[in-house]
CSV table of C-alpha atoms and ligand atoms in Angstrom, one decimal:
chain,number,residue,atom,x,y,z
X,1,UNK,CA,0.0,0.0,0.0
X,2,UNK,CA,1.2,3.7,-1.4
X,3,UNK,CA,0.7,7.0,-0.7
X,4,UNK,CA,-1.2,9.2,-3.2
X,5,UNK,CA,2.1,10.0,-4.5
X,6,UNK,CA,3.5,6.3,-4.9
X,7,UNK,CA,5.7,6.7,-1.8
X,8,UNK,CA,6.3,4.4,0.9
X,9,UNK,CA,4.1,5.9,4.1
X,10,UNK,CA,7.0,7.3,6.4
X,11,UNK,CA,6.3,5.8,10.0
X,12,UNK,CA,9.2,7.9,11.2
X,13,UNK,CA,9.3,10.8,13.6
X,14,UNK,CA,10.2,12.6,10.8
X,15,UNK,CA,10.6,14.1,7.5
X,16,UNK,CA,6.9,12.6,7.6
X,17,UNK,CA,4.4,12.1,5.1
X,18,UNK,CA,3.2,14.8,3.8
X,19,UNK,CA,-0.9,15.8,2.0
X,20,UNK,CA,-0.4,16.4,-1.6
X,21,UNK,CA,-2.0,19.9,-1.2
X,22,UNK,CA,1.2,20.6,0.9
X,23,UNK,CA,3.9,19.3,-1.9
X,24,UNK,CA,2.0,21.3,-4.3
X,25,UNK,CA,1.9,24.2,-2.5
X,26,UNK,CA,5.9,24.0,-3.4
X,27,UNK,CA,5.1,24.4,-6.9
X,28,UNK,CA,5.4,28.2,-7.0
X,29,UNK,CA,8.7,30.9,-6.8
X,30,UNK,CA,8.7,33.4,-4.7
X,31,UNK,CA,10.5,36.9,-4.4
X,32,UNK,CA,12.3,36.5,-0.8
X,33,UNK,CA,11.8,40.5,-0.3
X,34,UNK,CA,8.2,40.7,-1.9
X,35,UNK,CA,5.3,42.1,-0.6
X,36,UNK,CA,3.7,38.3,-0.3
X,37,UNK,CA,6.4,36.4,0.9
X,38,UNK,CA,6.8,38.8,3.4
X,39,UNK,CA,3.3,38.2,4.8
X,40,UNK,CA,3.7,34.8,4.3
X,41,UNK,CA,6.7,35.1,6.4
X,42,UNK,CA,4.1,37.2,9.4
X,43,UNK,CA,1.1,35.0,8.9
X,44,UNK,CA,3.0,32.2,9.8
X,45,UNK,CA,5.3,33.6,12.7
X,46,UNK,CA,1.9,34.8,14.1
X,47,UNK,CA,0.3,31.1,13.8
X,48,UNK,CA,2.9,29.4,15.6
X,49,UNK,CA,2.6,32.2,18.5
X,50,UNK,CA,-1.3,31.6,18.4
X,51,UNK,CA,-0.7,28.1,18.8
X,52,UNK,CA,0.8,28.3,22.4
X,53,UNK,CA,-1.3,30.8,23.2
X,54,UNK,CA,1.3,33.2,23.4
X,55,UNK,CA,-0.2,36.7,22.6
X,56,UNK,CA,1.3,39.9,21.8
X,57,UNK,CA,3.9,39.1,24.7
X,58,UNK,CA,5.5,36.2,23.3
X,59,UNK,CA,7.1,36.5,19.5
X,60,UNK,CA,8.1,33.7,16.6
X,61,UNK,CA,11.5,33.9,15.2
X,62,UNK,CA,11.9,30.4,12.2
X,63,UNK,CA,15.0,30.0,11.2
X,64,UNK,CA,16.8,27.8,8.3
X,65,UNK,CA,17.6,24.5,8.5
X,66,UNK,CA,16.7,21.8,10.8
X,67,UNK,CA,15.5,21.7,14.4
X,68,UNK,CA,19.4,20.8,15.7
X,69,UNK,CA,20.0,24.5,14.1
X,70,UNK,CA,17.2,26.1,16.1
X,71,UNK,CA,18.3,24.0,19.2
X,72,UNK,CA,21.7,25.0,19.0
X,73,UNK,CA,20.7,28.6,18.0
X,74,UNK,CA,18.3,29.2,20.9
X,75,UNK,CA,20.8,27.8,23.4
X,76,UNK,CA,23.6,30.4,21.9
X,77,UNK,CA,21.0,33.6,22.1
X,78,UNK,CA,20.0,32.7,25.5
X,79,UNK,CA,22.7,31.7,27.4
X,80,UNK,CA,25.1,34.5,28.0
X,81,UNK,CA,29.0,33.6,27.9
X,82,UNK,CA,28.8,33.2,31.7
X,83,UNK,CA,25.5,31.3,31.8
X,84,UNK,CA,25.0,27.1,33.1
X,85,UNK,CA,22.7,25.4,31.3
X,86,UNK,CA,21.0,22.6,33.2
X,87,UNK,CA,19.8,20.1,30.7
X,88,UNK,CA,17.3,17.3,31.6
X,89,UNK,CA,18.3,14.2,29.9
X,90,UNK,CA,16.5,10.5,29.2
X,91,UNK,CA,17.4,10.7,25.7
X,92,UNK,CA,19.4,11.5,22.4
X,93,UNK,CA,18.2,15.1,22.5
X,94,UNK,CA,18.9,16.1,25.9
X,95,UNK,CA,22.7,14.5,25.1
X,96,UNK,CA,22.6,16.3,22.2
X,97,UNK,CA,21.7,19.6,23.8
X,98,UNK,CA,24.8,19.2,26.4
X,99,UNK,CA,27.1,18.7,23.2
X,100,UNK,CA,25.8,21.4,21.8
X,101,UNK,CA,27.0,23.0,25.0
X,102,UNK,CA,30.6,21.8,24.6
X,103,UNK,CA,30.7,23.5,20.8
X,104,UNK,CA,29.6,26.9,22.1
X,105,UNK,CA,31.9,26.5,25.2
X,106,UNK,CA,29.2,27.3,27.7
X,107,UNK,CA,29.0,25.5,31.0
X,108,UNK,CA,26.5,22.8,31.7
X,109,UNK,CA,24.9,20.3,33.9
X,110,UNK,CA,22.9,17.5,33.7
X,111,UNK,CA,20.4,15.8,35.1
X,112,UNK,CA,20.0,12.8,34.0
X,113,UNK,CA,16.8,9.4,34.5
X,114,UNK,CA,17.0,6.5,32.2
X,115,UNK,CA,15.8,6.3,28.8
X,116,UNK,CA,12.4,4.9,30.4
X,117,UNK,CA,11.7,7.2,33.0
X,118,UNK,CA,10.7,10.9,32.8
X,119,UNK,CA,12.1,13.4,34.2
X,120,UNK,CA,12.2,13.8,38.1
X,121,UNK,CA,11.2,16.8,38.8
X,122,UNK,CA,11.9,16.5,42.6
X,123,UNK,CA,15.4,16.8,41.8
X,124,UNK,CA,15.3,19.2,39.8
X,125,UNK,CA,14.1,20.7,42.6
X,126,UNK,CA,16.8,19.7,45.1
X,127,UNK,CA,19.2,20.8,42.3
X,128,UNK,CA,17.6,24.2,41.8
X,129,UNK,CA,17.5,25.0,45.4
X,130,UNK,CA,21.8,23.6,46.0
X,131,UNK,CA,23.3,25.2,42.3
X,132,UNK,CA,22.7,28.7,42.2
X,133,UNK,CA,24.7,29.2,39.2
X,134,UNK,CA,22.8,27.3,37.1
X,135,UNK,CA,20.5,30.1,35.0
X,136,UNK,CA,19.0,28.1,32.2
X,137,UNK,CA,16.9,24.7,32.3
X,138,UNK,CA,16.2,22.7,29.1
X,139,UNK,CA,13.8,20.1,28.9
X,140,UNK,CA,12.4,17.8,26.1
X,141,UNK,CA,9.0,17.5,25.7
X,142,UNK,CA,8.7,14.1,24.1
X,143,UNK,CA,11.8,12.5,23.9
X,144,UNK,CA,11.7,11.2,20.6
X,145,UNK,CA,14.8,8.7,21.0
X,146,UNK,CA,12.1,6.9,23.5
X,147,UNK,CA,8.9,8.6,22.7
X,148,UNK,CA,8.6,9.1,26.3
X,149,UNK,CA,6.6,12.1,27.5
X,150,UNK,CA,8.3,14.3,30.0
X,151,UNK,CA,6.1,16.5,32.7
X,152,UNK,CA,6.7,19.6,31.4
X,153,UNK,CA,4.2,21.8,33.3
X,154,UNK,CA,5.7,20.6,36.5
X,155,UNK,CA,9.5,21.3,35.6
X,156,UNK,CA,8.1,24.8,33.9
X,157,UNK,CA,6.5,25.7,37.6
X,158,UNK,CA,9.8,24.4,39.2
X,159,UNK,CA,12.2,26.3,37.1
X,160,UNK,CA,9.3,29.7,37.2
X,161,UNK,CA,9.6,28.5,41.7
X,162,UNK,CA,13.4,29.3,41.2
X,163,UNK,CA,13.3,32.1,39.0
X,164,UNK,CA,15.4,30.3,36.3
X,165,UNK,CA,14.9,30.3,32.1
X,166,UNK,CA,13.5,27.5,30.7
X,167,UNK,CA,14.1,26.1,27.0
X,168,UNK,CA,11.5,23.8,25.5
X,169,UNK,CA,13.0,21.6,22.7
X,170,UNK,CA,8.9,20.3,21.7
X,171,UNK,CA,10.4,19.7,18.7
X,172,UNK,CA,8.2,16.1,18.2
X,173,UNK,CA,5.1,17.4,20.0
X,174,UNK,CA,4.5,20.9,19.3
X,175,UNK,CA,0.4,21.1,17.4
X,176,UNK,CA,-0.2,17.6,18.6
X,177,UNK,CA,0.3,18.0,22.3
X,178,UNK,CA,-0.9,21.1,24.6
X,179,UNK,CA,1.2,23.7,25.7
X,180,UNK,CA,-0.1,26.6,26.9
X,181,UNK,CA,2.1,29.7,27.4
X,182,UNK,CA,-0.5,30.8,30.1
X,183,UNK,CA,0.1,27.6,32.2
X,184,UNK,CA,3.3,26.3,31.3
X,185,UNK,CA,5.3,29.4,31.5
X,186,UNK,CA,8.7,29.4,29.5
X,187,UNK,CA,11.2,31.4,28.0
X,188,UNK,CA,11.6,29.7,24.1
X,189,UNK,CA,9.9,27.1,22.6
X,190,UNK,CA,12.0,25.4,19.8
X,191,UNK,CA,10.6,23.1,17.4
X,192,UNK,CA,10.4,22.1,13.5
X,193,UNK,CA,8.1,22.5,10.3
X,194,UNK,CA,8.3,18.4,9.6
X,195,UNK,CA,6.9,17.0,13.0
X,196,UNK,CA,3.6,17.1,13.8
X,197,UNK,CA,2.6,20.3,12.1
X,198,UNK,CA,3.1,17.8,8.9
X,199,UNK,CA,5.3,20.3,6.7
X,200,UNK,CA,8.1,19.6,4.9
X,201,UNK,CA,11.9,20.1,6.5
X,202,UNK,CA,14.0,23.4,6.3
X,203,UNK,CA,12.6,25.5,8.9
X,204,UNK,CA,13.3,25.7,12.8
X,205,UNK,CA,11.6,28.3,15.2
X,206,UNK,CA,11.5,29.4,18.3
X,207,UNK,CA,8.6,31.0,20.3
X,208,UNK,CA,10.1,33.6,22.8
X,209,UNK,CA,9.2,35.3,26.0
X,210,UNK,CA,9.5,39.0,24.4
X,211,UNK,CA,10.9,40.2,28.0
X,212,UNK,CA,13.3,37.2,27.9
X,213,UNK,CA,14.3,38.0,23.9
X,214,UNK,CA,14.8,41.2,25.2
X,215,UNK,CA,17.5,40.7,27.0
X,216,UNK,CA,20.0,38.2,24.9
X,217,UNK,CA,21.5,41.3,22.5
X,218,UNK,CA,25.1,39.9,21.8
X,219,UNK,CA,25.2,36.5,23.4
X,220,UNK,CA,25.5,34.4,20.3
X,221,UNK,CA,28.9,34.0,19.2
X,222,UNK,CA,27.1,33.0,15.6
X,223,UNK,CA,25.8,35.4,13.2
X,224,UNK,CA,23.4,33.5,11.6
X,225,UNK,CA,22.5,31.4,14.6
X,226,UNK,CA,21.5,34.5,16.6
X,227,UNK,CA,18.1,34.5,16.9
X,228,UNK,CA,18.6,38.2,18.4
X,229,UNK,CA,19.7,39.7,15.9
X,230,UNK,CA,17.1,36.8,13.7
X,231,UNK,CA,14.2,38.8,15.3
X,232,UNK,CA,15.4,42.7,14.3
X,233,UNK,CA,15.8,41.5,11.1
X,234,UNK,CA,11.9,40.3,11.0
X,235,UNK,CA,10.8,43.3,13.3
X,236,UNK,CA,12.4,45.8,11.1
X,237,UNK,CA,11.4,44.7,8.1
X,238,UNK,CA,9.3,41.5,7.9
X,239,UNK,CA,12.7,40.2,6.0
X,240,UNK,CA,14.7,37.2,6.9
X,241,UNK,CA,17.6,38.5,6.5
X,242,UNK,CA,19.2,35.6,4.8
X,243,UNK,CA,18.1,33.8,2.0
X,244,UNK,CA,15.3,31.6,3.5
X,245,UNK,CA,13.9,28.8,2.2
X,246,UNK,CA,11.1,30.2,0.1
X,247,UNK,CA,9.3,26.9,-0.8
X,248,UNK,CA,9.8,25.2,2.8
X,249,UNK,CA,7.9,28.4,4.1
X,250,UNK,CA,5.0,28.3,1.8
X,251,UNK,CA,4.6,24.2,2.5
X,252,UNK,CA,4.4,25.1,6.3
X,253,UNK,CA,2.3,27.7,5.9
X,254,UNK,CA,0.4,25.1,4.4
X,255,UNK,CA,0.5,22.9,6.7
X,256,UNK,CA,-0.2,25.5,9.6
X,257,UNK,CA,-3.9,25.6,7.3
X,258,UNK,CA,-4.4,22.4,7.2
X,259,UNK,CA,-3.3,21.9,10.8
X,260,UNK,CA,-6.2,24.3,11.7
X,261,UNK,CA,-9.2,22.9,9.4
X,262,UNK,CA,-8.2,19.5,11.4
X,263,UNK,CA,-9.0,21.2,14.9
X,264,UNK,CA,-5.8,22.3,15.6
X,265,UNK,CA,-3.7,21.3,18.4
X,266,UNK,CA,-6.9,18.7,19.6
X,267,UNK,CA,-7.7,17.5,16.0
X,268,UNK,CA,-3.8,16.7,15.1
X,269,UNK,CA,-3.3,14.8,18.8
X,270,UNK,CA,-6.5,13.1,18.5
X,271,UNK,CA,-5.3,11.4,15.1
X,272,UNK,CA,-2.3,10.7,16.8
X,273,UNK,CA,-3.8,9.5,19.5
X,274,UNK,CA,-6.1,6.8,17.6
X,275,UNK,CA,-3.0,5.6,15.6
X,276,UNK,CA,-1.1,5.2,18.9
X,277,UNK,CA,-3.6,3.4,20.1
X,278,UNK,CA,-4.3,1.1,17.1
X,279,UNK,CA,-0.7,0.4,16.6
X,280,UNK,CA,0.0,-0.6,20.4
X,281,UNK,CA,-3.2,-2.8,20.3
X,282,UNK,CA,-2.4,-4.5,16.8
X,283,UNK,CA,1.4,-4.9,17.8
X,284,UNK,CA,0.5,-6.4,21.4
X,285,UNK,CA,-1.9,-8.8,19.7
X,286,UNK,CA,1.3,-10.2,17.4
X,287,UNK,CA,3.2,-10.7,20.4
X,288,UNK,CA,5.5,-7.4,20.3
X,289,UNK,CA,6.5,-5.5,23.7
X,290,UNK,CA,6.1,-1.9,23.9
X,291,UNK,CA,9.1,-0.1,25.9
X,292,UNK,CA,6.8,2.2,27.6
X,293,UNK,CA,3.5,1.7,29.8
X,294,UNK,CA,0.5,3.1,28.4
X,295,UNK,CA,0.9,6.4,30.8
X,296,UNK,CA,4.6,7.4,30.0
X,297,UNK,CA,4.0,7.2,26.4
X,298,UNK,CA,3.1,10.1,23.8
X,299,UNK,CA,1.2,9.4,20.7
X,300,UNK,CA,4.5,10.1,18.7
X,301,UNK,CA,6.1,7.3,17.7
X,302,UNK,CA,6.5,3.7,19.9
X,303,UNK,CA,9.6,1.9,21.0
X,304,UNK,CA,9.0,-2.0,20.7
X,305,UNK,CA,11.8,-4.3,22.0
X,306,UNK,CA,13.2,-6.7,19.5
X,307,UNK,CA,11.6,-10.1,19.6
X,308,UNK,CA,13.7,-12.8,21.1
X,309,UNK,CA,13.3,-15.4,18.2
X,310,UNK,CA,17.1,-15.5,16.9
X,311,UNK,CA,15.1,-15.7,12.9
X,312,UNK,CA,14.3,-12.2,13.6
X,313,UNK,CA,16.9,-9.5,12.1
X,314,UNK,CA,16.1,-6.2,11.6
X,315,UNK,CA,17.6,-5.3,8.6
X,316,UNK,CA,15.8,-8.3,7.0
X,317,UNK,CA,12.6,-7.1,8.8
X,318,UNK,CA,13.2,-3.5,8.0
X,319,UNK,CA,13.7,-4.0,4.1
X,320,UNK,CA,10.5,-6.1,3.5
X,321,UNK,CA,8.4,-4.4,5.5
X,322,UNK,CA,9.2,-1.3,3.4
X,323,UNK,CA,8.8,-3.2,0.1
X,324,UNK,CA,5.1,-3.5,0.9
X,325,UNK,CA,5.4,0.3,1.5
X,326,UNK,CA,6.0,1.3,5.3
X,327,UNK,CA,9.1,2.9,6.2
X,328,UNK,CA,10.4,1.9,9.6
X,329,UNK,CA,13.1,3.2,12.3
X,330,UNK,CA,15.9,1.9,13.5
X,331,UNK,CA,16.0,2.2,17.8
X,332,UNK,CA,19.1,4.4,19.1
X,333,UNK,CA,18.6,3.2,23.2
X,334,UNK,CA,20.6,2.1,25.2
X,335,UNK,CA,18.7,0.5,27.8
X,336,UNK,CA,17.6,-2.3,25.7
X,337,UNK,CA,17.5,-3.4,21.6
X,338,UNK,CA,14.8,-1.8,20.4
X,339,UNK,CA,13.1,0.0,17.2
X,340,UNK,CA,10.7,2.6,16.5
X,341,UNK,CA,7.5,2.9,14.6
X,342,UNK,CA,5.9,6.2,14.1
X,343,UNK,CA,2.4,7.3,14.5
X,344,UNK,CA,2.5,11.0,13.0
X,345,UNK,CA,2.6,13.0,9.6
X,346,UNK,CA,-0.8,12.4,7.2
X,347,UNK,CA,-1.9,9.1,8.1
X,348,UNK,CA,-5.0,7.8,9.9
X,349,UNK,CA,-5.8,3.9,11.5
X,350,UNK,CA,-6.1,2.8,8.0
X,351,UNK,CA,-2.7,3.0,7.1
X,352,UNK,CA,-1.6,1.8,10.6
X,353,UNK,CA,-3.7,-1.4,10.1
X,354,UNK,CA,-2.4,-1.8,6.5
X,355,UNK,CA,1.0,-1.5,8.5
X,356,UNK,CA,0.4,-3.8,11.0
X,357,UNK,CA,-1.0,-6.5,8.4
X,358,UNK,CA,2.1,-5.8,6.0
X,359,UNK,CA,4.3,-6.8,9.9
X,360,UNK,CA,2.1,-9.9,10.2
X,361,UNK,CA,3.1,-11.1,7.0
X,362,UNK,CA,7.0,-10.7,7.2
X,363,UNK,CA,7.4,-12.0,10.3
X,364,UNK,CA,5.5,-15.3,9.5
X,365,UNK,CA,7.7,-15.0,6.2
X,366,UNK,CA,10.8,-14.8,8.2
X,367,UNK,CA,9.5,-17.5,10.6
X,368,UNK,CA,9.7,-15.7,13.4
X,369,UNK,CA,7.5,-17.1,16.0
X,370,UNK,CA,8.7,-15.4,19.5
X,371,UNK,CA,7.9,-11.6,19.0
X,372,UNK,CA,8.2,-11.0,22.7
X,373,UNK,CA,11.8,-9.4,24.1
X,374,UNK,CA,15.4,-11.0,24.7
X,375,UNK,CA,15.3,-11.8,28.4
G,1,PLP,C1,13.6,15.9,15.6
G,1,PLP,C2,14.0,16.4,16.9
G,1,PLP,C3,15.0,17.4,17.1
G,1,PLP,C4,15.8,18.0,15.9
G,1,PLP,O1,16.3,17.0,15.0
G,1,PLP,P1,16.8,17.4,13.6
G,1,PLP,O2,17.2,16.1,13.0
G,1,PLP,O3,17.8,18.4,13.6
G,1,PLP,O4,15.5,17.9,12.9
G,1,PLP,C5,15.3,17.9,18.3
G,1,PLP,N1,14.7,17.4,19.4
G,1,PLP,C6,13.8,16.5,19.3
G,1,PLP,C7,13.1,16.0,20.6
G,1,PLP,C8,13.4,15.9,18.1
G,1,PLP,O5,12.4,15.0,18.0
């Protein structure tokens, strides 16, 4: 089973499947300093602040290439030179996010739970209170590497308790899950036009905290990572002031449509939600063992241990499944051997069913019989 566009359905966290009306929304050119683009550029900086119901208080600033840039970019505008960054870690992109660190030569700490446990807040807490140097907090949202779901509110009240800046990487969850600037309070939001708002990769943004934008003149040591001097540019004159990635911006602003007719933030994570659901069920049934319990999990994309049954190999599994047209993903944890299926991009329970029949019939071609994990 194809797409509409004879494509393999991507069961990835991303690039995802796309609607045709979004591809063909990349069928134009624009002028990069043109009257449209230019509100193109607005209507959709203005979207993404409406979607975490930011107001005229909070501010959108995209920015070219893919979320790592905007991860690595927020973390340069906000920290000063002399800033900590504590990073919360149970994943890839909390490791990632203390790397990123290193490379900009500002000082970090960590805080780290195992790739199946969420963030403890409580010491975050204990850590707050002890490290008074510590000025930032970054926290994952869903940590895709798992597709655990961290709890955000609490660690956004604990950081707000302690008078600290919080960084949101809700790179995989942002217009499928709720956040609410009015009850979460943060500083940035990062996240990505090819996750759940189903456009097609190239852009980066981050939502700010005007106040807190405010005040990072002349901490990036990058010029075109500073998200700063990123957001004159757009105040001054609705310009990027690079080249930006004309077609990637009309997709997403697409998509940001399309996100809306489907109910928004409720409509996109209740899709998600029933091809969660279906996949779980339909992969239990077989015999396969989700990482996660039911509450820990977000409707993102699901971690399965690999079966037991030495006739099972991946790649094997992997290649077949994807010649009857479902592209897996590979695990990257270290707890356990593991690998990913995706519920997200534009697919319903349909195309998780056709999935799940298309998984039935490889592993009974590969005689695999024990789908349950290595003990
Ligand atoms: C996808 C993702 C990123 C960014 O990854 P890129 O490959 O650079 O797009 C960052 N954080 C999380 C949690 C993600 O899921």
């Amino acid at each position: 089973m194809l797409s509409e566009t004879n494509d393999p359905w991507l069961l990835t966290p991303g690039p995802l499947t796309t609607s045709l009306s979004i591809k063909q929304a990349m069928l134009h050119d624009w002028g990069s300093r043109d009257a449209a683009f230019i509100e193109m550029t607005a209507r959709v900086r203005n979207r993404l602040v409406d979607l975490l119901g930011g107001g005229d208080d909070h501010v959108c600033v995209p920015l070219q290439g893919s979320g790592t840039f905007v991860v690595e970019a927020a973390i340069a505008t906000m920290l000063p030179r002399d800033g900590k960054l504590l990073v919360l870690i149970n994943g890839a992109y909390g490791q990632r996010m203390v790397k990123i660190c290193d490379y900009l030569g500002r000082a970090s700490v960590t805080l780290e739970t195992p790739e199946d446990v969420p963030s403890d807040v409580a010491a975050l807490d204990a850590l707050l209170q002890r490290d008074a140097s510590i000025t930032h907090v970054a926290a994952v949202h869903c940590e895709t590497t798992s597709g655990i779901l961290n709890p955000i509110s609490e660690i956004a009240a604990c950081v707000k308790k302690h008078g600290r800046s919080l960084l949101i990487d809700s790179m995989s969850a942002f217009g499928a899950l709720p956040l609410d600037a009015a009850t979460v309070p943060f500083d940035a939001v990062v996240a990505s036009s090819n996750k759940c708002i189903e456009g097609v990769p190239g852009i980066g943004f981050a939502v700010f905290r005007k106040s807190a934008l405010e005040r990072c003149q002349g901490n990036s040591h990058s010029l075109s990572l500073d998200l700063y001097d990123q957001w004159q540019g757009l105040e001054g004159n609705g310009q990027w002031r690079f080249t930006p990635p004309t077609h990637v911006l009309a997709a997403f602003d697409q998509a940001l449509k399309e996100h809306e007719e489907e109910g928004g933030v409720e409509g996109r994570g209740g899709r998600y939600s029933a091809n969660c659901r279906a996949l779980i069920d339909g992969m239990k049934k077989m015999g396969f063992a989700p990482l996660l319990s039911d509450n820990l999990q977000a409707p993102i994309i699901v971690t399965f241990h690999m079966p037991a049954d030495p006739a099972f190999d991946f790649e094997d599994f992997y290649r077949r499944v994807g010649e009857k047209g479902f592209l897996l993903y590979p695990g990257k944890l270290t707890v356990a051997p593991t690998f990913r299926i995706g519920c997200i991009g534009r697919l319903g329970v349909e195309q998780i069913h056709a999935a799940l029949e298309a998984i039935q019939d490889v592993v009974k071609t590969m005689g695999v019989s024990e789908l349950g994990p290595r003990r």
